[in-house]
Backbone as XML, in Angstrom:
<?xml version="1.0"?>
<chain id="A" units="angstrom">
  <residue number="1" name="MET">
    <atom name="N" x="117.512" y="109.977" z="115.619"/>
    <atom name="CA" x="117.823" y="109.187" z="114.107"/>
    <atom name="C" x="117.241" y="109.848" z="113.160"/>
  </residue>
  <residue number="2" name="GLY">
    <atom name="N" x="117.668" y="109.914" z="111.950"/>
    <atom name="CA" x="116.941" y="110.057" z="110.803"/>
    <atom name="C" x="116.044" y="109.265" z="110.152"/>
  </residue>
  <residue number="3" name="LYS">
    <atom name="N" x="115.303" y="109.665" z="109.106"/>
    <atom name="CA" x="114.375" y="108.957" z="108.375"/>
    <atom name="C" x="114.934" y="107.652" z="107.546"/>
  </residue>
  <residue number="4" name="THR">
    <atom name="N" x="116.133" y="107.853" z="107.078"/>
    <atom name="CA" x="116.836" y="106.740" z="106.323"/>
    <atom name="C" x="117.385" y="105.850" z="107.234"/>
  </residue>
  <residue number="5" name="ASN">
    <atom name="N" x="117.703" y="106.002" z="108.427"/>
    <atom name="CA" x="118.385" y="104.831" z="109.359"/>
    <atom name="C" x="117.325" y="104.033" z="109.925"/>
  </residue>
  <residue number="6" name="LYS">
    <atom name="N" x="117.762" y="102.562" z="109.589"/>
    <atom name="CA" x="116.848" y="101.342" z="110.203"/>
    <atom name="C" x="117.708" y="100.804" z="111.392"/>
  </residue>
  <residue number="7" name="LEU">
    <atom name="N" x="116.893" y="100.343" z="112.196"/>
    <atom name="CA" x="117.655" y="99.479" z="113.182"/>
    <atom name="C" x="117.377" y="97.960" z="112.787"/>
  </residue>
  <residue number="8" name="CYS">
    <atom name="N" x="118.446" y="97.236" z="112.980"/>
    <atom name="CA" x="118.259" y="95.686" z="112.744"/>
    <atom name="C" x="117.694" y="95.026" z="113.709"/>
  </residue>
  <residue number="9" name="PRO">
    <atom name="N" x="116.500" y="94.284" z="113.095"/>
    <atom name="CA" x="115.461" y="93.794" z="114.064"/>
    <atom name="C" x="116.431" y="92.606" z="114.800"/>
  </residue>
  <residue number="10" name="ARG">
    <atom name="N" x="117.586" y="91.978" z="114.312"/>
    <atom name="CA" x="118.210" y="90.901" z="115.004"/>
    <atom name="C" x="119.127" y="91.315" z="115.923"/>
  </residue>
  <residue number="11" name="CYS">
    <atom name="N" x="120.003" y="92.338" z="115.704"/>
    <atom name="CA" x="120.911" y="92.743" z="116.807"/>
    <atom name="C" x="120.686" y="94.167" z="117.324"/>
  </residue>
  <residue number="12" name="GLY">
    <atom name="N" x="120.005" y="95.005" z="116.751"/>
    <atom name="CA" x="119.550" y="96.309" z="117.125"/>
    <atom name="C" x="120.448" y="97.387" z="116.777"/>
  </residue>
  <residue number="13" name="ARG">
    <atom name="N" x="121.392" y="97.332" z="115.878"/>
    <atom name="CA" x="122.339" y="98.151" z="115.743"/>
    <atom name="C" x="121.878" y="99.015" z="114.251"/>
  </residue>
  <residue number="14" name="LYS">
    <atom name="N" x="122.393" y="100.112" z="114.209"/>
    <atom name="CA" x="122.001" y="101.120" z="112.933"/>
    <atom name="C" x="122.439" y="100.318" z="111.618"/>
  </residue>
  <residue number="15" name="MET">
    <atom name="N" x="121.777" y="100.294" z="110.542"/>
    <atom name="CA" x="122.186" y="99.511" z="109.026"/>
    <atom name="C" x="122.837" y="100.747" z="108.375"/>
  </residue>
  <residue number="16" name="LYS">
    <atom name="N" x="123.733" y="100.300" z="107.826"/>
    <atom name="CA" x="124.446" y="101.271" z="106.935"/>
    <atom name="C" x="123.973" y="101.394" z="105.413"/>
  </residue>
  <residue number="17" name="GLN">
    <atom name="N" x="123.859" y="102.489" z="104.739"/>
    <atom name="CA" x="123.236" y="102.539" z="103.562"/>
    <atom name="C" x="124.331" y="102.026" z="102.442"/>
  </residue>
  <residue number="18" name="GLN">
    <atom name="N" x="124.051" y="101.221" z="101.561"/>
    <atom name="CA" x="124.964" y="100.792" z="100.365"/>
    <atom name="C" x="124.547" y="101.642" z="99.405"/>
  </residue>
  <residue number="19" name="PHE">
    <atom name="N" x="123.060" y="101.373" z="98.753"/>
    <atom name="CA" x="122.763" y="102.251" z="97.606"/>
    <atom name="C" x="121.392" y="102.958" z="98.214"/>
  </residue>
  <residue number="20" name="ILE">
    <atom name="N" x="120.793" y="103.965" z="97.521"/>
    <atom name="CA" x="119.563" y="104.392" z="97.938"/>
    <atom name="C" x="118.517" y="103.216" z="97.966"/>
  </residue>
  <residue number="21" name="GLY">
    <atom name="N" x="117.930" y="103.248" z="98.983"/>
    <atom name="CA" x="116.751" y="102.086" z="99.158"/>
    <atom name="C" x="117.281" y="100.745" z="99.477"/>
  </residue>
  <residue number="22" name="LEU">
    <atom name="N" x="118.685" y="100.814" z="99.947"/>
    <atom name="CA" x="119.485" y="99.196" z="100.133"/>
    <atom name="C" x="120.099" y="99.569" z="101.622"/>
  </residue>
  <residue number="23" name="GLN">
    <atom name="N" x="120.082" y="98.919" z="102.548"/>
    <atom name="CA" x="120.737" y="99.064" z="103.764"/>
    <atom name="C" x="121.271" y="97.604" z="104.124"/>
  </residue>
  <residue number="24" name="HIS">
    <atom name="N" x="122.344" y="97.536" z="104.975"/>
    <atom name="CA" x="122.939" y="96.229" z="105.535"/>
    <atom name="C" x="123.295" y="96.419" z="106.921"/>
  </residue>
  <residue number="25" name="CYS">
    <atom name="N" x="123.278" y="95.411" z="107.749"/>
    <atom name="CA" x="123.927" y="95.366" z="108.965"/>
    <atom name="C" x="125.111" y="94.247" z="109.140"/>
  </residue>
  <residue number="26" name="LYS">
    <atom name="N" x="125.851" y="94.648" z="109.981"/>
    <atom name="CA" x="127.015" y="93.596" z="110.140"/>
    <atom name="C" x="126.668" y="92.156" z="110.351"/>
  </residue>
  <residue number="27" name="CYS">
    <atom name="N" x="125.555" y="91.957" z="110.742"/>
    <atom name="CA" x="125.179" y="90.759" z="111.424"/>
    <atom name="C" x="124.664" y="89.878" z="110.252"/>
  </residue>
  <residue number="28" name="GLY">
    <atom name="N" x="124.384" y="90.260" z="108.957"/>
    <atom name="CA" x="123.924" y="89.502" z="107.817"/>
    <atom name="C" x="122.603" y="89.758" z="107.474"/>
  </residue>
  <residue number="29" name="MET">
    <atom name="N" x="121.843" y="90.933" z="108.080"/>
    <atom name="CA" x="120.638" y="91.399" z="107.862"/>
    <atom name="C" x="120.601" y="92.549" z="106.676"/>
  </residue>
  <residue number="30" name="SER">
    <atom name="N" x="119.680" y="92.442" z="105.862"/>
    <atom name="CA" x="119.614" y="93.637" z="104.748"/>
    <atom name="C" x="118.321" y="94.198" z="104.851"/>
  </residue>
  <residue number="31" name="TRP">
    <atom name="N" x="118.048" y="95.275" z="104.152"/>
    <atom name="CA" x="116.807" y="95.905" z="104.079"/>
    <atom name="C" x="116.594" y="96.597" z="102.906"/>
  </residue>
  <residue number="32" name="LYS">
    <atom name="N" x="115.557" y="96.187" z="101.974"/>
    <atom name="CA" x="115.285" y="96.729" z="100.724"/>
    <atom name="C" x="114.074" y="97.342" z="100.670"/>
  </residue>
  <residue number="33" name="ARG">
    <atom name="N" x="113.709" y="98.521" z="99.782"/>
    <atom name="CA" x="112.627" y="99.325" z="100.002"/>
    <atom name="C" x="111.315" y="98.517" z="99.595"/>
  </residue>
  <residue number="34" name="ASN">
    <atom name="N" x="111.286" y="97.989" z="98.721"/>
    <atom name="CA" x="110.250" y="97.019" z="98.002"/>
    <atom name="C" x="109.990" y="95.750" z="98.665"/>
  </residue>
  <residue number="35" name="ILE">
    <atom name="N" x="111.013" y="95.156" z="99.340"/>
    <atom name="CA" x="111.102" y="93.573" z="99.702"/>
    <atom name="C" x="111.042" y="93.815" z="101.258"/>
  </residue>
  <residue number="36" name="GLY">
    <atom name="N" x="112.061" y="94.684" z="102.076"/>
    <atom name="CA" x="111.762" y="94.635" z="103.458"/>
    <atom name="C" x="113.055" y="94.162" z="104.085"/>
  </residue>
  <residue number="37" name="PHE">
    <atom name="N" x="112.844" y="93.419" z="105.282"/>
    <atom name="CA" x="114.085" y="92.608" z="105.844"/>
    <atom name="C" x="114.254" y="91.452" z="105.329"/>
  </residue>
  <residue number="38" name="PHE">
    <atom name="N" x="115.549" y="90.832" z="104.928"/>
    <atom name="CA" x="115.762" y="89.577" z="104.679"/>
    <atom name="C" x="117.244" y="89.521" z="104.932"/>
  </residue>
  <residue number="39" name="GLU">
    <atom name="N" x="117.514" y="88.047" z="104.952"/>
    <atom name="CA" x="119.048" y="87.673" z="105.376"/>
    <atom name="C" x="119.598" y="87.400" z="104.141"/>
  </residue>
  <residue number="40" name="ARG">
    <atom name="N" x="121.123" y="88.035" z="104.282"/>
    <atom name="CA" x="122.026" y="87.662" z="103.130"/>
    <atom name="C" x="122.263" y="86.258" z="103.113"/>
  </residue>
  <residue number="41" name="SER">
    <atom name="N" x="122.819" y="85.808" z="101.905"/>
    <atom name="CA" x="123.557" y="84.631" z="101.898"/>
    <atom name="C" x="124.636" y="84.760" z="100.902"/>
  </residue>
  <residue number="42" name="SER">
    <atom name="N" x="125.378" y="83.865" z="100.731"/>
    <atom name="CA" x="126.779" y="84.089" z="99.917"/>
    <atom name="C" x="126.539" y="83.918" z="98.406"/>
  </residue>
  <residue number="43" name="ASN">
    <atom name="N" x="125.309" y="83.644" z="97.912"/>
    <atom name="CA" x="125.013" y="83.681" z="96.460"/>
    <atom name="C" x="124.353" y="84.830" z="95.931"/>
  </residue>
  <residue number="44" name="ILE">
    <atom name="N" x="124.000" y="86.110" z="97.123"/>
    <atom name="CA" x="123.316" y="87.117" z="96.735"/>
    <atom name="C" x="124.333" y="88.236" z="96.146"/>
  </residue>
  <residue number="45" name="VAL">
    <atom name="N" x="123.830" y="89.013" z="95.101"/>
    <atom name="CA" x="124.869" y="89.866" z="94.612"/>
    <atom name="C" x="123.753" y="91.043" z="94.664"/>
  </residue>
  <residue number="46" name="PHE">
    <atom name="N" x="124.438" y="92.356" z="95.182"/>
    <atom name="CA" x="123.646" y="93.612" z="94.935"/>
    <atom name="C" x="124.426" y="94.412" z="93.834"/>
  </residue>
  <residue number="47" name="CYS">
    <atom name="N" x="123.543" y="95.022" z="92.918"/>
    <atom name="CA" x="124.061" y="95.889" z="91.775"/>
    <atom name="C" x="123.205" y="96.846" z="91.553"/>
  </residue>
  <residue number="48" name="LEU">
    <atom name="N" x="123.707" y="97.658" z="90.726"/>
    <atom name="CA" x="122.767" y="99.064" z="90.065"/>
    <atom name="C" x="122.554" y="98.636" z="88.693"/>
  </residue>
  <residue number="49" name="GLU">
    <atom name="N" x="121.230" y="98.870" z="88.456"/>
    <atom name="CA" x="120.768" y="98.833" z="87.110"/>
    <atom name="C" x="120.204" y="100.033" z="86.686"/>
  </residue>
  <residue number="50" name="ARG">
    <atom name="N" x="120.761" y="100.115" z="85.307"/>
    <atom name="CA" x="120.295" y="101.583" z="84.722"/>
    <atom name="C" x="119.220" y="101.516" z="83.831"/>
  </residue>
  <residue number="51" name="HIS">
    <atom name="N" x="118.279" y="102.438" z="84.052"/>
    <atom name="CA" x="117.064" y="102.647" z="83.501"/>
    <atom name="C" x="116.927" y="104.153" z="82.778"/>
  </residue>
  <residue number="52" name="HIS">
    <atom name="N" x="116.010" y="104.227" z="81.876"/>
    <atom name="CA" x="115.862" y="105.706" z="81.269"/>
    <atom name="C" x="114.337" y="106.006" z="81.596"/>
  </residue>
  <residue number="53" name="VAL">
    <atom name="N" x="114.351" y="107.054" z="82.319"/>
    <atom name="CA" x="112.834" y="107.507" z="82.832"/>
    <atom name="C" x="113.001" y="108.777" z="82.281"/>
  </residue>
  <residue number="54" name="ASN">
    <atom name="N" x="111.988" y="109.211" z="81.199"/>
    <atom name="CA" x="111.805" y="110.618" z="80.749"/>
    <atom name="C" x="113.135" y="111.091" z="79.846"/>
  </residue>
  <residue number="55" name="GLY">
    <atom name="N" x="113.773" y="110.058" z="79.219"/>
    <atom name="CA" x="114.923" y="110.390" z="78.703"/>
    <atom name="C" x="116.221" y="110.675" z="79.461"/>
  </residue>
  <residue number="56" name="LYS">
    <atom name="N" x="116.132" y="110.506" z="80.773"/>
    <atom name="CA" x="117.153" y="110.734" z="81.640"/>
    <atom name="C" x="117.698" y="109.383" z="82.345"/>
  </residue>
  <residue number="57" name="PRO">
    <atom name="N" x="118.631" y="108.779" z="82.482"/>
    <atom name="CA" x="119.251" y="107.593" z="82.847"/>
    <atom name="C" x="119.235" y="107.755" z="84.408"/>
  </residue>
  <residue number="58" name="LYS">
    <atom name="N" x="118.765" y="106.665" z="85.092"/>
    <atom name="CA" x="118.532" y="106.438" z="86.315"/>
    <atom name="C" x="118.880" y="105.236" z="86.816"/>
  </residue>
  <residue number="59" name="GLN">
    <atom name="N" x="119.734" y="105.171" z="88.016"/>
    <atom name="CA" x="120.291" y="103.752" z="88.675"/>
    <atom name="C" x="119.439" y="103.483" z="89.558"/>
  </residue>
  <residue number="60" name="GLN">
    <atom name="N" x="118.993" y="101.935" z="89.618"/>
    <atom name="CA" x="118.257" y="101.371" z="90.726"/>
    <atom name="C" x="118.827" y="100.125" z="91.434"/>
  </residue>
  <residue number="61" name="PRO">
    <atom name="N" x="118.931" y="100.151" z="92.572"/>
    <atom name="CA" x="119.287" y="98.882" z="93.172"/>
    <atom name="C" x="118.756" y="97.481" z="92.995"/>
  </residue>
  <residue number="62" name="VAL">
    <atom name="N" x="119.463" y="96.404" z="92.442"/>
    <atom name="CA" x="118.722" y="95.184" z="92.260"/>
    <atom name="C" x="119.514" y="94.377" z="93.161"/>
  </residue>
  <residue number="63" name="VAL">
    <atom name="N" x="118.781" y="93.099" z="93.686"/>
    <atom name="CA" x="119.191" y="92.162" z="94.287"/>
    <atom name="C" x="118.996" y="90.648" z="93.313"/>
  </residue>
  <residue number="64" name="ARG">
    <atom name="N" x="120.361" y="90.187" z="93.152"/>
    <atom name="CA" x="120.130" y="88.842" z="92.298"/>
    <atom name="C" x="121.087" y="87.919" z="92.910"/>
  </residue>
  <residue number="65" name="CYS">
    <atom name="N" x="120.553" y="86.708" z="92.549"/>
    <atom name="CA" x="121.002" y="85.460" z="93.009"/>
    <atom name="C" x="122.435" y="85.004" z="92.017"/>
  </residue>
  <residue number="66" name="ARG">
    <atom name="N" x="123.626" y="84.794" z="92.280"/>
    <atom name="CA" x="124.681" y="84.337" z="91.896"/>
    <atom name="C" x="124.421" y="82.786" z="91.390"/>
  </residue>
  <residue number="67" name="GLU">
    <atom name="N" x="124.589" y="82.520" z="90.225"/>
    <atom name="CA" x="124.404" y="81.140" z="89.777"/>
    <atom name="C" x="125.959" y="80.419" z="90.143"/>
  </residue>
  <residue number="68" name="LEU">
    <atom name="N" x="125.713" y="79.151" z="90.426"/>
    <atom name="CA" x="126.848" y="78.395" z="91.024"/>
    <atom name="C" x="127.617" y="77.653" z="89.547"/>
  </residue>
  <residue number="69" name="SER">
    <atom name="N" x="128.773" y="77.876" z="89.394"/>
    <atom name="CA" x="129.436" y="77.459" z="88.252"/>
    <atom name="C" x="129.797" y="76.187" z="88.245"/>
  </residue>
  <residue number="70" name="ASP">
    <atom name="N" x="130.303" y="75.308" z="87.310"/>
    <atom name="CA" x="130.669" y="74.180" z="87.147"/>
    <atom name="C" x="131.658" y="73.525" z="87.947"/>
  </residue>
  <residue number="71" name="ASP">
    <atom name="N" x="132.832" y="74.636" z="88.164"/>
    <atom name="CA" x="134.111" y="74.269" z="88.669"/>
    <atom name="C" x="133.869" y="74.425" z="90.012"/>
  </residue>
  <residue number="72" name="VAL">
    <atom name="N" x="132.767" y="74.880" z="90.708"/>
    <atom name="CA" x="132.525" y="74.824" z="92.244"/>
    <atom name="C" x="131.705" y="73.655" z="92.435"/>
  </residue>
  <residue number="73" name="GLU">
    <atom name="N" x="132.360" y="72.705" z="93.380"/>
    <atom name="CA" x="131.698" y="71.583" z="93.805"/>
    <atom name="C" x="130.434" y="71.919" z="94.914"/>
  </residue>
  <residue number="74" name="GLN">
    <atom name="N" x="129.425" y="71.218" z="94.695"/>
    <atom name="CA" x="128.323" y="71.507" z="95.624"/>
    <atom name="C" x="128.430" y="70.346" z="96.697"/>
  </residue>
  <residue number="75" name="THR">
    <atom name="N" x="128.197" y="70.374" z="98.061"/>
    <atom name="CA" x="128.156" y="69.387" z="98.897"/>
    <atom name="C" x="126.670" y="69.285" z="99.058"/>
  </residue>
  <residue number="76" name="THR">
    <atom name="N" x="126.547" y="67.981" z="99.112"/>
    <atom name="CA" x="125.038" y="67.499" z="99.497"/>
    <atom name="C" x="124.883" y="66.443" z="100.752"/>
  </residue>
</chain>
C-alpha cells in the first residue's frame, strides 16, 4: 500500500483521493491533511481555493459548511 493510501478507521477500506491532501471513504469518513479523520455531513462542501505563492497560482483543498437557505425548512 502506498504512502497516500489511508485505511478507514470505521470500516477498514482504502480511502479514495478527491484532492491532494483530501481522501474519502464510502462509509462517510474523510481525512484531510491538517484536520485528520472526520465524519462528513450533508452541509459540508469540499472545494479548491486558489492562492498565489511566489507569483504562481496554487490550488488548495478547503472544507466549508454550507449555510441553510430560508426556503429549506428546519425540523426541530
